[in-house]
Amino acid sequence: MNYKTLFFKTLGVYLVSSYTINAQKMQFERFYDETLAQASYIIANDKNEAIVIDPKRDIDTYLDYAKQNGLTIKYVTETHIHADYLSGAPELAKATQAHLLLSNEGGPDWQYALEHQPLKDNQIIALGNVELKVMHTPGHTPESLTFLVKNTKDVMAPTKAITGDFIFVGDIGRPDLLEKAAGQKGSQYEGAHQLFASLNKFIKLPKNTELWPGHGAGSFCGKSLSTIPQSTLEHEIATSPAFQYLNDKEAFTQFILEGQPEPPKYFSVMKQWNKSVRPLLIEMPKTQKLSMTELENAIKNNVLVIDARKKEDVAKGFIPGSLHIEGGKSFATFVGSLVGYNNQIILVGNENQIEDLQRKLMRIGMDNIYGYITDVKDFKGLKTSKIITAEEVQQLKKDQKIQLVDVRTATEYNSGHIEGFENITLNSLEKNAAKIQKDAPVIIHCQSGVRGAMAYSILENLGYTNILNYSGSINDWSAKKLPLVK
C-alpha cells in the first residue's frame, strides 16, 4: 500500500522531538508536539513490526518515520479518550491497515463507538519479542490505560511504562476535567479517589520502571508538569508532590483538586469526538488564498477573521471585528478556547505560516477554514490599537474613572499583580463583558502582552472604543522593578 496516496507529505521540519533506544533489537521512539505539549510513541520489534501509541492527527509524522526505518505499523492504540487534542488513531489505523486497539474499561459511558479490538486490564499485546501488558489506571479518566513495555530478549532492561495522562514527570493527571470540561457533577471526587487507588497499585511495580508520559510542561492536563521527557518510578515517589499523600485519601483529594488551571473550552468537544465515529482526514485540505473582494464578501457573511500576525504588526493595522491570536505554540489552544466549532475561519498570516497554522488547528479538529490572506494593507477601514507604557499606566491609574483589568489566569493574578487591577480571565472575558465599562477608558494587560492583544480584539469586536493596551504587561512592569501585590 502506498502511504502517500492515503495521507500527505510534510513540508518543512516536523514539530516533534524524538528519543531513540535500540537495545537487543527493540526500537523505542518518542515524538513530541510542542504546540500541545503532547507525546506519542512508536515501539518496534526485531522484525520491524511496530505499534504506535497516542498518535496526533497529522499522521504523516509516523508514516514517514516508518518508511524511513523500514517499519510495518501493525497496531495503533491510545492510553485513553483524550480531551486536549483530536486523536489520529483512527486515521493511522486506516492508512496502514493496522489493528486499532482501544480501552474496554471504564463502564458503559466510556466505550468507544469506533470499530476496534477491545483492551482489558492485564491483557498482553504480543508483538514478537516486544510485549505490552495493559494496566487499567483510572482517575484522570475512567477508561485510562497504562502500557507496560518489555523486551523479552533483554530481561535485565527495566520496564517502560507508557502512562498517558495518568502520571507525568513531577505531576499526575488531573481528575477534575470530566466535571469542569464535560459537566459531570461530582465526578472530580470520584476521579480523585480512583486516581489514589491507581497510584497505590502502580507503586508496587519495580522501582526502576521507566515512566514515559503523554504530556509535558504547557499541557492543561495537570498543574505542574515538568519539561523533562522521562522519569523513573523511584524518582517520582521521592520527588513528585502527589506521591507524598498516598497514605491519606482525603489529603490526596484536596491536594490534587487544588490549583488546577481552567480547562480550554474545546476540551468537552474533543472528549465526545474521540470516542465517536467521525469523518477521517486522510489528506491535507487545500486552503485558498482570497482576494480582497472575496475577503470583504466573507466578512459580510459573518466569516470569522483570525489574525495570527505578531502583536506589534496587528497594533499598526487590523481588520475591524477580527480576532487576534498570535500564531505561536499556543495558537490552537487559544483558538479552541475562544472560537466555536460552528465558525468558518479566514486566517491572516505570512504565506509560509499558513500550513503550520492549519496543522495546529487540525490537531484540535478545527477544520472549517474558508481561506487565508497574507496582507491587510489594502483593506479599507483598518483600525490601530491604543498602546500605552508602564509610565502611562502609573499616571492613568490615579484616575478613579479608569477601569483596570488583568486578563491572566487566577493563579497568575494571585501570585502577583499590579495594584488596582481586577482579574477577568481571557477565557471568561466575553461572558463577563457586562463587568467592563463602556463610558470611560479601560486599561488591559496580561503576562507578556500576547493575551492582552487578544483581549483587545475581543473587546473591540464587542463595541468597546476606549481600550488602552499595556502591551508590555507584567514582564515589562517587573523588569522596571515596579511593585506587585499578592
Coordinates of C-alpha atoms in Angstrom, one line a residue:
M1 CA 0.0 0.0 0.0
N2 CA 1.3 3.5 -0.9
Y3 CA 1.0 5.6 2.2
K4 CA 1.4 8.8 0.2
T5 CA -1.9 8.1 -1.5
L6 CA -3.6 7.9 1.8
F7 CA -2.1 10.9 3.6
F8 CA 0.0 13.9 2.9
K9 CA 3.7 14.6 3.0
T10 CA 5.1 17.1 5.5
L11 CA 6.6 20.3 4.1
G12 CA 9.5 21.6 6.2
V13 CA 10.6 20.4 9.6
Y14 CA 8.4 18.2 11.9
L15 CA 7.3 20.0 15.1
V16 CA 8.5 17.0 17.1
S17 CA 11.5 15.9 19.1
S18 CA 12.4 12.3 19.4
Y19 CA 14.2 10.0 21.7
T20 CA 15.5 6.6 20.4
I21 CA 16.5 3.5 22.3
N22 CA 18.0 0.5 20.5
A23 CA 18.8 -2.4 22.8
Q24 CA 18.6 -6.1 21.8
K25 CA 16.6 -5.1 18.7
M26 CA 13.7 -3.2 20.3
Q27 CA 13.2 0.3 18.8
F28 CA 11.6 2.9 21.0
E29 CA 10.8 6.4 19.7
R30 CA 9.2 9.3 21.4
F31 CA 7.6 12.1 19.3
Y32 CA 6.8 15.4 20.9
D33 CA 4.4 18.1 19.6
E34 CA 5.3 21.4 21.3
T35 CA 2.1 23.0 20.2
L36 CA 0.0 20.9 22.5
A37 CA 2.9 19.6 24.8
Q38 CA 1.9 16.1 23.7
A39 CA 4.0 12.9 23.4
S40 CA 3.4 9.9 21.2
Y41 CA 5.4 6.7 20.8
I42 CA 6.5 4.1 18.2
I43 CA 7.8 0.8 19.5
A44 CA 9.1 -1.8 17.1
N45 CA 10.3 -5.4 17.5
D46 CA 13.2 -7.2 15.9
K47 CA 11.2 -8.0 12.8
N48 CA 10.4 -4.3 12.3
E49 CA 6.8 -4.6 13.3
A50 CA 5.5 -1.6 15.2
I51 CA 2.8 -0.3 17.5
V52 CA 2.0 3.4 17.7
I53 CA 0.6 4.8 21.0
D54 CA -1.3 8.1 21.2
P55 CA -0.8 9.5 17.7
K56 CA -1.6 13.0 16.8
R57 CA -3.9 13.8 13.9
D58 CA -1.3 14.7 11.3
I59 CA -0.2 11.2 10.9
D60 CA 2.4 11.8 8.2
T61 CA 4.9 12.0 11.1
Y62 CA 4.5 8.3 11.8
L63 CA 4.1 7.2 8.1
D64 CA 7.4 8.9 7.1
Y65 CA 9.2 7.6 10.2
A66 CA 8.0 4.0 9.4
K67 CA 9.0 4.3 5.8
Q68 CA 12.5 5.7 6.6
N69 CA 13.1 2.9 9.1
G70 CA 11.5 0.0 7.2
L71 CA 8.8 -0.5 9.8
T72 CA 5.3 -2.0 9.3
I73 CA 2.8 -0.5 11.6
K74 CA 0.8 -3.4 12.9
Y75 CA -1.1 -1.9 15.8
V76 CA -2.4 1.5 16.8
T77 CA -3.6 2.3 20.3
E78 CA -4.1 5.1 22.8
T79 CA -4.0 5.4 26.6
H80 CA -7.4 7.0 27.0
I81 CA -10.1 9.1 25.4
H82 CA -8.2 12.4 25.0
A83 CA -9.7 15.8 25.8
D84 CA -6.9 18.1 24.7
Y85 CA -6.5 17.0 21.1
L86 CA -8.2 15.1 18.3
S87 CA -6.6 11.6 18.2
G88 CA -5.0 10.4 15.0
A89 CA -5.5 6.8 15.9
P90 CA -8.4 6.0 13.6
E91 CA -6.7 7.8 10.7
L92 CA -3.4 6.0 11.2
A93 CA -5.1 2.6 11.6
K94 CA -7.0 3.2 8.3
A95 CA -3.9 4.5 6.4
T96 CA -1.8 1.4 7.5
Q97 CA -4.5 -1.3 7.7
A98 CA -3.3 -1.8 11.3
H99 CA -5.4 -3.2 14.1
L100 CA -7.0 -0.4 16.2
L101 CA -6.7 -1.4 19.9
L102 CA -8.8 0.7 22.4
S103 CA -9.7 0.5 26.1
N104 CA -12.8 -1.5 27.1
E105 CA -12.6 -0.4 30.7
G106 CA -14.4 2.4 32.5
G107 CA -18.0 1.3 32.2
P108 CA -20.8 1.8 29.6
D109 CA -20.3 5.6 29.4
W110 CA -16.7 5.3 28.3
Q111 CA -16.9 2.8 25.5
Y112 CA -15.6 3.8 22.0
A113 CA -18.1 3.7 19.2
L114 CA -15.3 3.2 16.7
E115 CA -14.7 -0.3 15.3
H116 CA -11.8 -1.7 17.3
Q117 CA -10.4 -4.5 19.2
P118 CA -11.0 -4.1 23.0
L119 CA -8.3 -4.0 25.6
K120 CA -8.8 -5.1 29.2
D121 CA -6.7 -5.0 32.4
N122 CA -3.8 -7.5 32.4
Q123 CA -4.2 -8.2 28.7
I124 CA -1.0 -8.8 26.8
I125 CA -0.3 -7.3 23.4
A126 CA 2.2 -9.6 21.8
L127 CA 4.5 -8.1 19.2
G128 CA 7.2 -10.6 18.6
N129 CA 10.0 -10.0 21.2
V130 CA 8.1 -6.9 22.4
E131 CA 5.4 -7.4 25.0
L132 CA 3.0 -4.7 26.2
K133 CA 0.9 -5.5 29.3
V134 CA -2.3 -3.5 29.7
M135 CA -2.8 -1.9 33.2
H136 CA -6.1 -0.2 33.9
T137 CA -5.2 3.0 35.8
P138 CA -8.4 5.1 36.1
G139 CA -8.6 8.5 37.8
H140 CA -7.7 11.1 35.1
T141 CA -10.5 9.3 33.1
P142 CA -12.4 6.1 34.0
E143 CA -11.1 4.1 31.0
S144 CA -7.4 5.1 31.2
L145 CA -4.7 2.5 30.5
T146 CA -1.0 2.3 31.1
F147 CA 1.1 0.1 28.8
L148 CA 4.0 -1.8 30.5
V149 CA 6.5 -2.5 27.7
K150 CA 9.2 -5.2 27.9
N151 CA 11.7 -6.6 25.5
T152 CA 11.6 -10.4 26.1
K153 CA 15.1 -10.7 24.7
D154 CA 16.6 -8.3 27.2
V155 CA 15.2 -9.4 30.6
M156 CA 17.6 -7.2 32.5
A157 CA 16.3 -4.0 31.0
P158 CA 13.7 -2.0 33.1
T159 CA 10.1 -2.0 32.1
K160 CA 8.9 1.1 30.2
A161 CA 5.5 2.4 31.3
I162 CA 3.6 4.5 28.7
T163 CA 1.5 6.3 31.3
G164 CA -0.6 8.7 29.1
D165 CA -2.2 11.3 31.4
F166 CA -2.0 9.1 34.5
I167 CA 1.5 10.0 35.7
F168 CA 3.6 12.9 34.4
V169 CA 7.1 13.9 35.3
G170 CA 6.7 15.9 38.5
D171 CA 2.9 15.7 38.5
I172 CA -0.1 13.4 37.9
G173 CA -3.2 13.6 35.7
R174 CA -5.9 15.9 36.9
P175 CA -9.2 14.1 37.9
D176 CA -11.5 17.1 37.5
L177 CA -11.8 17.5 33.7
L178 CA -14.9 15.4 33.4
E179 CA -16.7 17.8 35.7
K180 CA -15.1 21.1 34.6
A181 CA -15.0 20.4 30.9
A182 CA -17.7 17.9 30.3
G183 CA -20.2 19.0 33.1
Q184 CA -20.4 15.7 35.0
K185 CA -21.3 16.9 38.5
G186 CA -19.3 15.3 41.4
S187 CA -17.1 13.3 39.1
Q188 CA -13.9 15.1 40.2
Y189 CA -14.1 13.5 43.6
E190 CA -14.8 10.0 42.3
G191 CA -11.9 10.5 39.8
A192 CA -9.6 11.6 42.6
H193 CA -10.4 8.5 44.7
Q194 CA -9.8 6.3 41.6
L195 CA -6.5 8.1 41.0
F196 CA -5.5 7.5 44.6
A197 CA -6.2 3.7 44.2
S198 CA -4.4 3.5 40.8
L199 CA -1.3 5.2 42.2
N200 CA -1.2 2.9 45.2
K201 CA -1.4 -0.1 42.8
F202 CA 1.2 1.4 40.5
I203 CA 3.9 2.0 43.2
K204 CA 4.1 -1.8 43.7
L205 CA 5.9 -2.1 40.4
P206 CA 9.7 -2.3 40.3
K207 CA 11.2 1.0 41.4
N208 CA 13.4 1.2 38.3
T209 CA 10.3 1.2 36.0
E210 CA 10.7 4.0 33.5
L211 CA 7.8 6.4 33.1
W212 CA 7.1 7.9 29.7
P213 CA 4.1 10.2 30.0
G214 CA 1.7 11.7 27.4
H215 CA 2.4 15.4 28.1
G216 CA 5.0 17.8 29.3
A217 CA 5.0 21.4 30.6
G218 CA 2.4 23.6 28.9
S219 CA -0.4 21.0 28.9
F220 CA -3.6 21.7 30.7
C221 CA -3.9 18.1 31.8
G222 CA -2.1 18.8 35.1
K223 CA -0.9 21.8 37.1
S224 CA 2.9 21.4 37.4
L225 CA 4.3 19.2 34.6
S226 CA 8.0 19.1 34.0
T227 CA 9.9 19.8 30.8
I228 CA 11.8 16.6 31.4
P229 CA 10.6 13.9 29.0
Q230 CA 11.1 10.8 31.1
S231 CA 11.5 9.7 34.7
T232 CA 11.5 6.5 36.9
L233 CA 9.0 5.3 39.5
E234 CA 11.7 5.6 42.2
H235 CA 12.3 9.3 41.3
E236 CA 8.7 10.2 41.2
I237 CA 8.0 8.5 44.6
A238 CA 10.8 10.6 46.1
T239 CA 10.1 14.0 44.5
S240 CA 6.6 14.3 43.0
P241 CA 4.3 16.1 45.4
A242 CA 1.2 14.0 44.8
F243 CA 3.1 10.8 45.8
Q244 CA 3.6 12.2 49.3
Y245 CA -0.1 11.9 50.0
L246 CA -0.6 8.2 49.2
N247 CA -1.3 7.3 52.8
D248 CA -4.2 9.7 53.2
K249 CA -7.0 9.7 50.6
E250 CA -8.7 12.9 51.7
A251 CA -5.5 14.9 51.9
F252 CA -4.6 13.5 48.4
T253 CA -8.0 14.5 47.1
Q254 CA -7.7 18.0 48.4
F255 CA -4.1 18.4 47.1
I256 CA -4.9 17.1 43.6
L257 CA -8.0 19.2 43.1
E258 CA -6.4 22.5 44.3
G259 CA -4.9 24.9 41.9
Q260 CA -5.9 23.1 38.6
P261 CA -5.9 25.5 35.6
E262 CA -9.2 26.4 33.9
P263 CA -9.5 23.9 31.0
P264 CA -9.9 25.3 27.5
K265 CA -13.5 25.3 26.2
Y266 CA -12.7 22.9 23.3
F267 CA -11.9 20.0 25.7
S268 CA -15.5 18.9 26.0
V269 CA -15.8 18.7 22.2
M270 CA -12.6 16.6 21.9
K271 CA -13.9 14.2 24.6
Q272 CA -17.0 13.4 22.6
W273 CA -15.4 13.3 19.1
N274 CA -12.6 11.0 20.3
K275 CA -14.9 8.2 21.3
S276 CA -17.3 8.7 18.3
V277 CA -17.3 7.7 14.7
R278 CA -16.3 10.8 12.7
P279 CA -15.1 11.7 9.2
L280 CA -11.4 10.8 8.8
L281 CA -9.0 13.4 7.5
I282 CA -6.8 11.4 5.1
E283 CA -5.2 14.2 3.2
M284 CA -4.3 17.8 3.9
P285 CA -7.1 20.1 2.9
K286 CA -6.2 22.8 0.3
T287 CA -6.7 26.3 1.7
Q288 CA -7.4 29.0 -0.9
K289 CA -5.8 32.4 -0.9
L290 CA -8.5 35.0 -1.0
S291 CA -8.8 38.2 -3.0
M292 CA -9.7 41.4 -1.2
T293 CA -13.2 41.2 -2.7
E294 CA -13.6 37.6 -1.5
L295 CA -12.5 38.7 1.9
E296 CA -14.9 41.5 2.1
N297 CA -17.8 39.4 1.0
A298 CA -16.9 36.7 3.5
I299 CA -16.9 39.2 6.3
K300 CA -20.3 40.4 5.3
N301 CA -21.5 36.8 5.7
N302 CA -20.1 36.6 9.2
V303 CA -17.0 34.5 8.5
L304 CA -14.6 35.0 11.4
V305 CA -11.2 36.5 10.6
I306 CA -8.3 35.3 12.9
D307 CA -5.3 37.4 12.6
A308 CA -2.2 35.3 13.5
R309 CA 0.5 38.0 13.0
K310 CA 2.7 39.4 15.7
K311 CA 1.0 41.7 18.1
E312 CA 3.3 44.6 17.1
D313 CA 2.2 44.2 13.5
V314 CA -1.5 43.9 14.4
A315 CA -1.4 47.0 16.5
K316 CA -0.3 49.0 13.5
G317 CA -3.4 48.0 11.5
F318 CA -6.1 45.3 11.8
I319 CA -9.4 44.4 10.2
P320 CA -12.3 45.6 12.5
G321 CA -14.0 42.7 14.2
S322 CA -11.1 40.3 13.6
L323 CA -9.9 38.1 16.5
H324 CA -6.2 38.5 17.1
I325 CA -4.5 35.2 18.2
E326 CA -0.7 35.2 17.6
G327 CA 0.4 32.1 15.7
G328 CA 2.8 30.7 18.3
K329 CA 3.0 27.4 20.2
S330 CA -0.3 28.0 22.0
F331 CA -2.3 29.1 18.8
A332 CA -4.6 26.0 18.7
T333 CA -5.2 26.1 22.5
F334 CA -6.3 29.8 22.3
V335 CA -8.4 29.2 19.2
G336 CA -10.1 26.2 20.9
S337 CA -10.8 28.4 24.0
L338 CA -12.2 31.4 22.2
V339 CA -13.8 30.1 18.9
G340 CA -16.8 27.8 18.4
Y341 CA -16.6 24.8 16.0
N342 CA -19.5 26.2 14.0
N343 CA -17.4 29.2 12.9
Q344 CA -16.0 29.4 9.4
I345 CA -12.5 30.9 9.6
I346 CA -10.2 33.1 7.5
L347 CA -6.6 33.2 8.6
V348 CA -4.3 36.2 8.3
G349 CA -0.6 35.3 8.3
N350 CA 2.6 35.0 6.2
E351 CA 2.5 32.7 3.2
N352 CA 5.0 30.3 4.8
Q353 CA 3.0 30.3 8.1
I354 CA -0.4 29.2 6.8
E355 CA 0.2 25.4 6.6
D356 CA 1.7 25.5 10.2
L357 CA -1.4 27.3 11.4
Q358 CA -3.7 24.8 9.6
R359 CA -1.8 21.8 11.1
K360 CA -2.2 23.3 14.6
L361 CA -5.9 23.8 14.1
M362 CA -6.5 20.3 12.6
R363 CA -4.9 18.8 15.8
I364 CA -8.0 20.0 17.6
G365 CA -10.4 19.3 14.8
M366 CA -10.8 22.9 13.7
D367 CA -11.0 22.2 10.0
N368 CA -13.6 24.8 8.9
I369 CA -11.1 27.1 7.2
Y370 CA -12.6 29.2 4.4
G371 CA -9.4 30.7 3.2
Y372 CA -6.5 33.0 4.0
I373 CA -4.9 36.3 3.3
T374 CA -1.3 37.5 3.8
D375 CA -1.6 41.2 3.7
V376 CA -4.3 43.6 5.1
K377 CA -2.9 46.9 3.8
D378 CA -5.5 47.1 1.0
F379 CA -8.5 46.6 3.3
K380 CA -10.5 49.7 3.7
G381 CA -11.1 50.9 7.2
L382 CA -8.2 49.3 9.1
K383 CA -8.0 50.2 12.8
T384 CA -5.0 50.6 15.1
S385 CA -4.6 49.6 18.7
K386 CA -4.0 52.1 21.5
I387 CA -0.8 51.0 23.2
I388 CA 0.5 52.6 26.5
T389 CA 3.6 52.3 28.5
A390 CA 4.3 51.4 32.2
E391 CA 4.8 55.1 32.9
E392 CA 1.4 56.0 31.4
V393 CA -0.2 53.2 33.4
Q394 CA 1.2 54.7 36.6
Q395 CA -0.3 58.1 35.7
L396 CA -3.6 56.9 34.3
K397 CA -4.4 54.5 37.2
K398 CA -4.7 57.5 39.5
D399 CA -7.9 58.5 37.7
Q400 CA -10.7 56.8 39.5
K401 CA -12.9 56.7 36.4
I402 CA -10.4 54.4 34.6
Q403 CA -11.1 50.6 34.9
L404 CA -8.1 48.3 35.3
V405 CA -8.3 44.7 34.0
D406 CA -5.7 41.9 34.3
V407 CA -6.7 39.0 31.9
R408 CA -4.3 36.4 33.2
T409 CA -5.4 33.3 35.0
A410 CA -6.4 33.5 38.6
T411 CA -3.3 31.6 39.7
E412 CA -1.1 34.1 37.9
Y413 CA -3.0 37.0 39.3
N414 CA -2.8 35.8 42.8
S415 CA 1.0 35.2 42.5
G416 CA 1.5 39.0 41.9
H417 CA -0.5 41.7 40.2
I418 CA -0.4 45.5 39.7
E419 CA -2.3 47.3 42.5
G420 CA -5.8 48.3 41.4
F421 CA -6.2 45.8 38.6
E422 CA -9.1 43.4 38.8
N423 CA -8.9 39.9 37.4
I424 CA -11.2 38.9 34.5
T425 CA -9.5 36.0 32.7
L426 CA -9.2 36.0 28.9
N427 CA -11.3 32.8 28.5
S428 CA -14.1 34.4 30.5
L429 CA -13.8 37.9 29.0
E430 CA -16.7 37.7 26.6
K431 CA -19.2 36.3 29.1
N432 CA -18.1 38.9 31.7
A433 CA -18.2 41.8 29.3
A434 CA -21.0 43.4 31.3
K435 CA -18.5 44.0 34.1
I436 CA -16.4 46.2 31.8
Q437 CA -17.4 49.8 31.4
K438 CA -18.1 51.4 28.0
D439 CA -18.3 55.0 29.1
A440 CA -14.8 55.5 30.3
P441 CA -11.3 54.2 29.5
V442 CA -10.3 50.6 30.3
I443 CA -6.6 49.5 30.7
I444 CA -5.9 45.8 30.0
H445 CA -2.8 43.7 30.3
C446 CA -1.6 40.1 30.8
Q447 CA 1.9 38.5 31.3
S448 CA 3.7 39.2 28.1
G449 CA 1.2 41.1 26.0
V450 CA 0.0 38.2 23.8
R451 CA -3.2 37.6 25.7
G452 CA -3.7 41.4 26.2
A453 CA -3.7 41.8 22.4
M454 CA -6.3 39.0 22.1
A455 CA -8.4 40.7 24.8
Y456 CA -8.2 44.0 22.9
S457 CA -9.6 42.4 19.8
I458 CA -12.4 40.7 21.7
L459 CA -13.5 44.0 23.3
E460 CA -13.1 45.9 20.1
N461 CA -15.4 43.4 18.4
L462 CA -17.9 43.8 21.2
G463 CA -18.1 47.6 20.5
Y464 CA -15.7 49.0 23.1
T465 CA -13.9 52.1 21.7
N466 CA -11.8 53.3 24.6
I467 CA -9.5 50.4 25.4
L468 CA -5.9 51.0 26.3
N469 CA -3.5 48.1 26.0
Y470 CA -0.5 48.0 28.3
S471 CA 1.3 45.7 25.9
G472 CA 4.5 45.3 27.9
S473 CA 2.4 43.8 30.7
I474 CA 3.8 42.1 33.9
N475 CA 7.1 41.2 32.3
D476 CA 7.8 44.8 31.5
W477 CA 6.5 46.0 34.8
S478 CA 8.7 43.6 36.7
A479 CA 11.8 44.4 34.6
K480 CA 11.3 48.1 35.6
K481 CA 11.3 46.9 39.3
L482 CA 7.8 48.4 39.8
P483 CA 5.8 46.9 42.7
L484 CA 3.4 44.0 42.6
V485 CA 0.9 43.0 45.3
K486 CA -0.3 39.5 46.2

